[in-house]
XYZ file of C-alpha atoms in Angstrom:
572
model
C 79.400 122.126 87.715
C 79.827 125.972 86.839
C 81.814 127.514 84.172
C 85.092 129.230 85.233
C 86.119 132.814 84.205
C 88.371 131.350 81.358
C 85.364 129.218 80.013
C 83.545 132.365 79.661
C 85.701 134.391 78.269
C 85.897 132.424 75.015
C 81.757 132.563 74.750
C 81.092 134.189 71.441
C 79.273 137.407 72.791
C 82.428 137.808 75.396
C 85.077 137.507 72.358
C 82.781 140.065 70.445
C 83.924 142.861 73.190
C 87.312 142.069 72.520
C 88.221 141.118 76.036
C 91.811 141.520 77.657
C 93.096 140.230 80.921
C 94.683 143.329 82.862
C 95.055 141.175 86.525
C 94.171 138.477 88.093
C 95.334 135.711 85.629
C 95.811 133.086 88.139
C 92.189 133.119 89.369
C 91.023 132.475 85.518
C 90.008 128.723 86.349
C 87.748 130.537 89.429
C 83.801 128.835 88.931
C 81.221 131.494 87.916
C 77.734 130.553 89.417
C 76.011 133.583 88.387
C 76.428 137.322 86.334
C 76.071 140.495 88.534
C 75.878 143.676 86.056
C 75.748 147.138 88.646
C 77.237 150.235 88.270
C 77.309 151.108 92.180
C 80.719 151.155 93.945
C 79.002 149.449 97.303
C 77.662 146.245 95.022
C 79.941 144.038 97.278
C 76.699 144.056 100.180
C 74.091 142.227 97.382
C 76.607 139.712 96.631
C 77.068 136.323 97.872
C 80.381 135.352 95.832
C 81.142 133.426 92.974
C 79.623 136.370 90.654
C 80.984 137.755 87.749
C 80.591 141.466 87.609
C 79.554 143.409 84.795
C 79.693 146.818 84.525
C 80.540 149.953 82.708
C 82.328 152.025 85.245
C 80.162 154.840 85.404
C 79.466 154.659 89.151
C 82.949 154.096 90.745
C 84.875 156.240 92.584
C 87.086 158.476 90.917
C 89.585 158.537 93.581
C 92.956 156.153 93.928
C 92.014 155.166 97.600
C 87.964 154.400 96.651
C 88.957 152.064 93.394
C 91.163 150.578 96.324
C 88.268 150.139 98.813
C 85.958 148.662 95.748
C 88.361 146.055 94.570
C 88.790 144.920 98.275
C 85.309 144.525 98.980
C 84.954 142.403 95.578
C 87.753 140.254 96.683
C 86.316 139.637 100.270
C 83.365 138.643 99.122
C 84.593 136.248 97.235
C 83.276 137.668 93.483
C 84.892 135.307 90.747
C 85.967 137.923 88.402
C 85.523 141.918 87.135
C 84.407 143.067 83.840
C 84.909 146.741 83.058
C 83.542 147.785 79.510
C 85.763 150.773 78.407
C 84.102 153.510 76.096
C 81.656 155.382 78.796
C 83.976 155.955 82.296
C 87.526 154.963 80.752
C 88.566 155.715 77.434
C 91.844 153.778 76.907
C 91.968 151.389 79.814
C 90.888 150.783 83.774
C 93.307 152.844 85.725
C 96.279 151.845 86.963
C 95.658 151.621 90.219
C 92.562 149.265 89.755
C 94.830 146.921 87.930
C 97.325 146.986 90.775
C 94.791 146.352 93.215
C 93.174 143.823 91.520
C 96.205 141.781 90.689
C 97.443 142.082 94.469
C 94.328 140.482 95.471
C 94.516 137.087 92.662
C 91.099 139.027 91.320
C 90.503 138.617 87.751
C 90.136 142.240 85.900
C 88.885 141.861 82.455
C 88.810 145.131 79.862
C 86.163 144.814 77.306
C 87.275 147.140 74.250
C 84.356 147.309 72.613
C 80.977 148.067 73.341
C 78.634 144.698 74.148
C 75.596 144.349 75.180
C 75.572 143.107 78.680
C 72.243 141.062 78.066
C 73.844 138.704 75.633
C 76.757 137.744 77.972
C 74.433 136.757 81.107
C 72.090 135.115 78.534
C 75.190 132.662 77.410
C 76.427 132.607 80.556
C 73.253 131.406 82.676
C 72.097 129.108 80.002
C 75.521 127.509 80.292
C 75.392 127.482 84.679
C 71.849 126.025 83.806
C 72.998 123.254 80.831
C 75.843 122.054 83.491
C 73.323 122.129 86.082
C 70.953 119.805 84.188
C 74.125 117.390 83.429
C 74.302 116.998 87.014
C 71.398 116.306 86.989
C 71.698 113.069 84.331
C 74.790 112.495 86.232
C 72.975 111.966 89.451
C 69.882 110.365 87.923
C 72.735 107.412 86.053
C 74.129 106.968 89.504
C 70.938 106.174 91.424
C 69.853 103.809 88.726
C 73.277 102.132 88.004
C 73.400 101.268 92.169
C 70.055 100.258 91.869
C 70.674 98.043 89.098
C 73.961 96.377 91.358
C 71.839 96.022 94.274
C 69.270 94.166 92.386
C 71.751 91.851 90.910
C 73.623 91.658 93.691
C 77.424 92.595 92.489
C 79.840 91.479 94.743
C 81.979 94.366 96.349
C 84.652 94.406 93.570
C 82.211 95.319 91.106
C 80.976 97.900 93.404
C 83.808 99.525 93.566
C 84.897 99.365 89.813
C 81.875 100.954 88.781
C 82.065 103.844 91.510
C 85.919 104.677 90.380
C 84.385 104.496 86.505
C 81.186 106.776 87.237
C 83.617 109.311 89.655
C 86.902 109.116 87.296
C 88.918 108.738 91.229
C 90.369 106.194 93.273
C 87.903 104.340 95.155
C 89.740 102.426 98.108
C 87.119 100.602 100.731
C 88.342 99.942 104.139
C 87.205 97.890 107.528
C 87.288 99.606 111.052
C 90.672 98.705 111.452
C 91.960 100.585 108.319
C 92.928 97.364 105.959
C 91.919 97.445 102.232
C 88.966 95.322 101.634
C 88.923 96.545 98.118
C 89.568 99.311 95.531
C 90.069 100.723 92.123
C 92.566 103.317 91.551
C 90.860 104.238 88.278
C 93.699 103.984 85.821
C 96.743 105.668 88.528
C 99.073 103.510 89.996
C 97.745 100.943 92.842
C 100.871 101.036 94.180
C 101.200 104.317 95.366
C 97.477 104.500 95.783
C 97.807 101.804 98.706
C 101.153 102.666 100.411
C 101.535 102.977 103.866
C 97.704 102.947 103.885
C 96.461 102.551 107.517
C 99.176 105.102 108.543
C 97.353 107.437 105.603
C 94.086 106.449 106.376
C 94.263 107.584 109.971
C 94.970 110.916 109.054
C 91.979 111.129 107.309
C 89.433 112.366 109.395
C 86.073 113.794 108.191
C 83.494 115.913 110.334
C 80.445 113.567 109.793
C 79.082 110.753 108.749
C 79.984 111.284 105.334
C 81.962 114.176 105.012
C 85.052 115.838 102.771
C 88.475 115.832 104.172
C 90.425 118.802 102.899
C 93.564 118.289 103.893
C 93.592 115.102 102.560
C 91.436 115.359 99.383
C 89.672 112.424 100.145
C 85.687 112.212 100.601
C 84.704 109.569 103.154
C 81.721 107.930 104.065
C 80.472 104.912 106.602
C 79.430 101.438 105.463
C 77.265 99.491 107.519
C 73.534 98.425 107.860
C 71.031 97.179 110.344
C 73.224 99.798 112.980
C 76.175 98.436 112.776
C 78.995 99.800 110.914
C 81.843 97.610 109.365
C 84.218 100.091 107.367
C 84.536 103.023 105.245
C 84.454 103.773 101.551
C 86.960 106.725 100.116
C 87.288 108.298 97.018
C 90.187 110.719 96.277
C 89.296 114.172 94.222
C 90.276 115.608 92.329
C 92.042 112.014 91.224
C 95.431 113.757 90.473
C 95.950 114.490 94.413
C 96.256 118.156 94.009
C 93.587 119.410 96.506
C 92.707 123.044 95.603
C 92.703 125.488 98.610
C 90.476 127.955 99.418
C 91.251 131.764 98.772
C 90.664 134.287 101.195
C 87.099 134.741 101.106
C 85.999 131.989 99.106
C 83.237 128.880 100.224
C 85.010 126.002 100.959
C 86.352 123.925 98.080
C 84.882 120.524 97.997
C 83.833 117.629 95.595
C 80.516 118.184 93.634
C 77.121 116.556 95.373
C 76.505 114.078 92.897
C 80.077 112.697 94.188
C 78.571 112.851 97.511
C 75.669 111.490 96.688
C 77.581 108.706 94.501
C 79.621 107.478 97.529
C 76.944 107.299 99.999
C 75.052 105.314 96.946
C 78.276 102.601 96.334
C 78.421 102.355 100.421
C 74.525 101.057 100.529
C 75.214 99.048 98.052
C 78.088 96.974 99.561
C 75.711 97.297 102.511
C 72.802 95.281 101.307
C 75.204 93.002 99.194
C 77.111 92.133 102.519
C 73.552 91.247 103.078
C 72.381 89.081 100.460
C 74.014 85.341 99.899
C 73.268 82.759 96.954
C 73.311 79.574 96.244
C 73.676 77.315 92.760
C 73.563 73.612 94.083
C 70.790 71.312 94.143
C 67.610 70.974 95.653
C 68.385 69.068 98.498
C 71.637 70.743 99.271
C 70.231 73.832 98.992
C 67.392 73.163 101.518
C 70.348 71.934 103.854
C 72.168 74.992 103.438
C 69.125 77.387 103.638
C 68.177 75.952 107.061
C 71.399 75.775 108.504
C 72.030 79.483 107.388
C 68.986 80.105 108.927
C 70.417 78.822 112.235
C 73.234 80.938 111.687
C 71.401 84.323 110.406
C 68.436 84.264 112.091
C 66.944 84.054 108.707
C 64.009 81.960 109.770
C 61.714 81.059 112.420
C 63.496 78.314 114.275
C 60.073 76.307 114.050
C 59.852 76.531 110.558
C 63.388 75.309 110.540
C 62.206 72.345 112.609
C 59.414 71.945 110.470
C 60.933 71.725 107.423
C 64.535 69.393 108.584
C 61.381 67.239 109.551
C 60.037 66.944 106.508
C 63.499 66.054 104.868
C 63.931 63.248 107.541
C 66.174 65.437 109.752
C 64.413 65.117 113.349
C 66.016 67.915 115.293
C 63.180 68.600 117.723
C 63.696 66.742 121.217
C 67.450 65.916 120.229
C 70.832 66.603 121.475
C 72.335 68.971 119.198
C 76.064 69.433 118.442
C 77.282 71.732 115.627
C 80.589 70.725 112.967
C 82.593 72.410 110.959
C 85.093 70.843 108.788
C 87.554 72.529 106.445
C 90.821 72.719 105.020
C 93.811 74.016 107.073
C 94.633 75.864 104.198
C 92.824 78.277 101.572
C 93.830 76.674 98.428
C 95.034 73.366 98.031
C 98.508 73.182 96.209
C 98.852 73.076 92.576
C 95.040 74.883 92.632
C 94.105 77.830 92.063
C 91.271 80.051 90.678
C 87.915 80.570 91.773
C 86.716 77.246 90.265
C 89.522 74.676 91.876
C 88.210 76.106 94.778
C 84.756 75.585 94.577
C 85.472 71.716 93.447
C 87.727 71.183 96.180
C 84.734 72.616 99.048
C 82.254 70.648 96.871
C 84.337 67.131 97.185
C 84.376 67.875 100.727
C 80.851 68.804 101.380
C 80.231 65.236 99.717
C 82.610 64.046 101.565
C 81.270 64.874 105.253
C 77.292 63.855 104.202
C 79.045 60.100 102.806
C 80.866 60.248 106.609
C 77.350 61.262 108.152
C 76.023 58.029 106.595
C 78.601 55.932 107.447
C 78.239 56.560 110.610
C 74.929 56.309 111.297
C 74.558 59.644 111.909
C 71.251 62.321 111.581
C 72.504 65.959 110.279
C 72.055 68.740 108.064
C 75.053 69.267 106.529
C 75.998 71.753 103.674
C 78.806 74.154 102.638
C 78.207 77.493 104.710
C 80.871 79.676 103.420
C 83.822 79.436 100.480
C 85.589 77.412 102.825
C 84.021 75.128 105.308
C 81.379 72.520 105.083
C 79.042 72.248 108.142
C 77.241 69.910 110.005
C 74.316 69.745 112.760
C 74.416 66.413 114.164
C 70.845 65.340 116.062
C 71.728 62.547 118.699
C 69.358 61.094 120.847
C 70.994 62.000 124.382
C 73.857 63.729 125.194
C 75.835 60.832 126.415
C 76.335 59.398 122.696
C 78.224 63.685 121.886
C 82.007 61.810 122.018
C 81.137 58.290 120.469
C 79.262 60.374 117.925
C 81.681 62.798 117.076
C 84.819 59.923 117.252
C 82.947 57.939 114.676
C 82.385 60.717 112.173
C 86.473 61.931 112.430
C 86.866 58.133 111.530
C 84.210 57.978 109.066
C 85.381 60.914 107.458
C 89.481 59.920 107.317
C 87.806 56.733 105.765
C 85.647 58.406 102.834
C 88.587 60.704 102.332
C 91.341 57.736 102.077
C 88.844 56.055 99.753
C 88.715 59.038 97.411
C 92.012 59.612 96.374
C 93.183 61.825 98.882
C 94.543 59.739 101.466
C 97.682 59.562 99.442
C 99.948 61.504 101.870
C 98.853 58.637 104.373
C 101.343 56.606 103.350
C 104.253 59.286 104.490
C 102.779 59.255 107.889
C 100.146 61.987 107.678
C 96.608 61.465 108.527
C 95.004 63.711 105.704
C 91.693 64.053 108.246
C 94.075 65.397 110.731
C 97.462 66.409 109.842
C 99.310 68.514 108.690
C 99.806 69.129 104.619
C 98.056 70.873 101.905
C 95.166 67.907 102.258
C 94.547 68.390 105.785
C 91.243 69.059 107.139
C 90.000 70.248 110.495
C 86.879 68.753 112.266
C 85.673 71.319 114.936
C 82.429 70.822 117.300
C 80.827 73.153 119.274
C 79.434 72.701 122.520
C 76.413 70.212 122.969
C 73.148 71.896 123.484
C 69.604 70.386 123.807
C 67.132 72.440 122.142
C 66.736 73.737 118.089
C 67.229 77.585 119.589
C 70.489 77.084 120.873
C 71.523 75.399 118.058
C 72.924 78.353 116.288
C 75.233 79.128 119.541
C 76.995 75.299 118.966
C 77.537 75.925 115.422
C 79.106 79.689 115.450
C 81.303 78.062 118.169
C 82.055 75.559 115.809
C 83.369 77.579 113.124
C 85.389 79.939 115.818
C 86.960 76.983 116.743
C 87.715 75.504 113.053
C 89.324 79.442 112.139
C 91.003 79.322 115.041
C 92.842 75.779 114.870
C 94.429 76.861 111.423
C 96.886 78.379 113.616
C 97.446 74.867 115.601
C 99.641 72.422 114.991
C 98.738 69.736 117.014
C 96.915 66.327 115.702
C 94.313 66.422 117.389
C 91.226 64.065 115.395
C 88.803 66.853 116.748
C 88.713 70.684 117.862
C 86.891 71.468 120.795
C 86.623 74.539 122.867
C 89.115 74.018 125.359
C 91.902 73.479 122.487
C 91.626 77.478 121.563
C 93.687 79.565 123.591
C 93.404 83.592 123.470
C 95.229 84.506 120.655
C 93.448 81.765 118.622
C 90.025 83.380 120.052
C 91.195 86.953 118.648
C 91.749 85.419 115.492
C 88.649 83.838 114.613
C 87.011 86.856 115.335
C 89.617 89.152 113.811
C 86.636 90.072 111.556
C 84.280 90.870 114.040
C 83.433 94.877 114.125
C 82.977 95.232 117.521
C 86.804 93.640 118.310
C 87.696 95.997 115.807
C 86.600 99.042 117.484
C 87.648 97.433 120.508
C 91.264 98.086 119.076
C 90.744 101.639 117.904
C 89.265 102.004 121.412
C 92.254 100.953 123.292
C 94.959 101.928 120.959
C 93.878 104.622 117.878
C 95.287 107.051 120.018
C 98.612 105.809 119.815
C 98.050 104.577 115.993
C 96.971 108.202 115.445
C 100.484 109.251 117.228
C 102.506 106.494 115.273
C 101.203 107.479 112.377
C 102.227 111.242 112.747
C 105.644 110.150 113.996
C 106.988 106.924 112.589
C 110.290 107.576 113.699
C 109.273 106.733 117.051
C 106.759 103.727 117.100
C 105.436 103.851 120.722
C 103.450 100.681 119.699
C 106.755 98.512 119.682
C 107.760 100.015 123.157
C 104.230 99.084 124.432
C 104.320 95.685 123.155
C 107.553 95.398 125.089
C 106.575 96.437 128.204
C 103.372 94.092 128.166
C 105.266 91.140 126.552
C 107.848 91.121 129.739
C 105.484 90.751 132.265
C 105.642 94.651 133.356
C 109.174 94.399 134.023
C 110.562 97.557 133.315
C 114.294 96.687 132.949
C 114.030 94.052 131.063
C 111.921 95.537 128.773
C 114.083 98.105 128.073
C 116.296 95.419 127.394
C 114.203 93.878 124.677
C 113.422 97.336 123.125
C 117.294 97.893 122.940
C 117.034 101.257 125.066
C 118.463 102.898 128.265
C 116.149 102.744 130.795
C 115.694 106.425 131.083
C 114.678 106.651 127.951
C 112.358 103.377 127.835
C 110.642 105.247 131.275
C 110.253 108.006 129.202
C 108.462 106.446 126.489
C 106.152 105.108 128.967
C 105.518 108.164 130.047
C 104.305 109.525 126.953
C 102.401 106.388 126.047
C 100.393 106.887 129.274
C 99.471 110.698 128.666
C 98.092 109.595 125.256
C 96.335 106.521 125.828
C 95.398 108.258 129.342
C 95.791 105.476 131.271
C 98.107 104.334 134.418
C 100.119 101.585 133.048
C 101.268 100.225 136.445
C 97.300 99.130 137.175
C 96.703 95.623 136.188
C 92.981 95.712 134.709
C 94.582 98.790 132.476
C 97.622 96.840 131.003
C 95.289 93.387 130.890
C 93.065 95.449 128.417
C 95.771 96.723 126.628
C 97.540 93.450 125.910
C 94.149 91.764 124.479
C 94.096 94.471 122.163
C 97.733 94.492 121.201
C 96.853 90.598 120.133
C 93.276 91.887 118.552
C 95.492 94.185 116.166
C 97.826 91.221 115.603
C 94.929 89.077 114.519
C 93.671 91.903 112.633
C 96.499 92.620 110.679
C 97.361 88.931 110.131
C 96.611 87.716 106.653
């Protein structure tokens, strides 16, 4: 925001004195937040540094060792440069032993050789500190509106993201709890190197605060998250080249300006309050379906008004057995598809799809799509005795509606496309059966769990249930979940922390060994491919930094579940 000493040297009334550079040239690009003219050798006590001082020499010592003493206290201030107008004290230059002193400490020493008025320099100079001061001002103002502007239109987090990088001129990188990209922009540098070995990087970036600067990384940082509960962080590198200035000896801090600050923490309640906000294009009826079965699933409305309304669209769900459904595709994107808009078709068939099954089978339900890849459905039975025949005749229904449409063509190669395997495959999950609208939401969240979880099963089974997910399936499904996430960093960022400081040695792997073989020490060491000395070792120093005794059995329990979390975590 301030001009340096090189800036203001080239301002007309500065040129007019003929300035010359005696010392100091490498501090030339120093800011300048203010103009000091004094003509007192003990100045440096009214000074707060960053000044540039002004003055005419008539004041200074005239002795070697109190020019000495007056540069020093300049420098350890932290003043941004010296001025010295010759013509009054010196004649022909500064003395030599002012120059020395000066260039010993980096301190610029400027000679003026010709008489200028020091009024007109601080006049150019402040109305410049105060022009760059009003810019960051506009700069600040176009950031709160332009975030307002995304939050009101709801931009989806890759917008976010391109327009902080574009408004900063940095990389812009935005990360979940367990350090994986979610998102960035590396504003015209290369992604590549931008997002190498990133959680290793990332975890050696840590900020004092909430949203804080970094300097030994160069990166400013600052928590995402809303309602009190935080889900990531969003970075942004300056200065963009990587170079991260240092501080001299008795200079502030160096740190990004506060309108980068203030853009960051901006950008981060934006993806906030867009994590927030959903929308919908379908029709009416769908969209009523989908609104009140989100509603079940966000809390979003009063579950009487949900009752109220599935009433009035013929959906009795008051006094009824409730069982929540999921169905989806075992895979992302079907093959031959892709793009945004193959994808939406393909959820759309199959939201049309599962109401036609409904039908057929006699069934009551809401049913809609509730995310960009599964279709759900909240079946209202009239006891809970008819949950299995119910269930059995919408898997059947559904193969049936599906075979009908076209896509029962892998059929034919012995592949049920309701249940197998294959890039038509669907999976029909159902929660647990409950028997009132409040606990609805619990059978359909259970549901889904169970329908991201059994993308990782291979058997044929017509329908998921509960029982059918094992642990590692569990962790997966909720891989996404913030509070398994800092579950991990819990358990293990200590040792992630270590890993990443020494890669050579990967204490993780040795961990994973010891855990994976029961506890058996030998044959551990075994499977790590190291003498058993030196796999005790290891174990040694895993249990000083996770502080922790790795022979007690509730200790190594929670450290395998969160070996698995990370797994899930990392898995794509």
């Amino acid at each position: 925001m301030f001009p340096t000493v090189r800036e203001i040297l080239a301002l007309d009334p500065v040129r007019h004195g003929a300035p010359r550079v005696v010392a100091g040239d490498d501090g030339l690009d120093r800011p300048v937040r203010w103009v000091h003219v004094a003509e007192v050798p003990d100045i440096a006590t009214l000074l707060g540094g960053g000044e540039l001082v002004l003055t005419t020499g008539i004041g200074l010592p005239a002795d070697d060792a109190g020019l000495r003493a007056f540069i020093g206290d300049l420098a350890d201030v932290g003043v941004s440069g010296l001025v010295v107008e010759l013509g009054r004290r010196y004649l022909s230059g500064v003395p030599r032993v002012m120059a020395a002193a000066a260039d010993r400490r980096g301190l610029p020493l400027v000679e003026l050789r010709r008489a200028t008025p020091f009024v007109r320099i601080t006049e150019a100079v402040h109305a410049l500190i105060v022009d760059a001061q009003l810019t960051e001002l506009r700069a600040t103002e176009e950031i709160h509106q332009r975030f307002n502007d995304l939050s009101v239109e709801g931009a989806d987090t890759a917008e976010v993201i391109r327009q902080a990088a574009e408004l900063s001129g940095c990389p812009v990188v935005l990360e979940n709890l367990s350090r994986q990209v979610l998102g960035y922009d590396p504003a015209g540098e290369s992604a590549e190197l931008l997002l190498d070995g990133w959680e290793q990087h990332s975890r050696r970036i840590r900020p004092a605060g909430r949203t804080a600067y970094d300097l030994d990384s160069g990166w400013l940082v600052t928590t995402v998250g809303a309602r009190g509960q935080d889900w990531g962080r969003l970075l942004l590198r300056w200065p963009a080249s990587g170079d991260v200035p240092s501080a001299q000896a008795g200079e502030p801090t160096v740190g990004p300006p506060t309108r980068l600050t203030i853009l960051i923490e901006r950008a981060a309640s934006t993806l906030a309050l867009g994590r927030l906000i959903r929308r919908d294009a379908e029709g009416l009826e769908r969209q009523i379906h989908r609104t009140l079965l989100t509603a079940l699933l966000d809390h979003s409305r009063p579950v009487d008004e949900v009752g109220l309304r599935a009433k009035a669209l013929g959906v009795v769900l008051d006094r009824r057995h409730l069982v929540g459904v999921m169905v989806r595709h075992r895979a992302d994107d079907a093959a031959g598809e892709v793009g945004p808009e193959a994808a939406q078709a393909r959820l759309r068939d199959l939201a049309e799809a599962v109401g036609q099954a409904v039908r057929e089978a006699k069934l009551t339900a809401l049913t809609s799509a509730v995310d960009d890849h599964s279709v759900g459905a909240l079946l209202a039975l009239p006891d809970p005795a008819a949950e299995d025949r119910a269930l059995s005749a919408f898997a059947s229904a559904l193969h049936r509606v599906r075979l009908d449409a076209g896509t029962g063509r892998a059929s034919t190669a012995g592949v049920d496309p309701a249940r197998g395997a294959g890039p038509a495959a669907v999976i029909v999950a159902a929660g647990s059966g409950v028997g009132s609208l409040r606990e609805a939401r619990r059978s359909l969240v259970e549901a889904r769990q169970i329908a991201e979880a059994a993308r990782r099963d291979r058997r044929d089974l017509p329908i998921f249930r509960l029982p059918h997910v094992g642990l590692a399936g569990l962790l997966h499904l909720l891989r996404d979940e913030p509070r398994l996430q800092t579950f991990v960093e819990r358990e293990l960022g200590t040792l992630l922390e270590y890993d990443a400081r020494h890669p050579r040695e990967q204490l993780l792997d040795t961990l994973r060994a010891y855990l994976e073989q029961g506890r058996n020490k030998s044959a551990a060491a075994a499977a790590a491919h190291l003498s058993r000395p030196a796999f005790y070792e290891r174990l040694a120093r895993i249990a000083r930094i996770l502080d922790v005794d790795l022979d007690s059995v509730e200790a190594a329990l929670s450290l395998h579940v969160a070996l698995l979390a990370l797994e899930a975590v990392r898995a794509p």
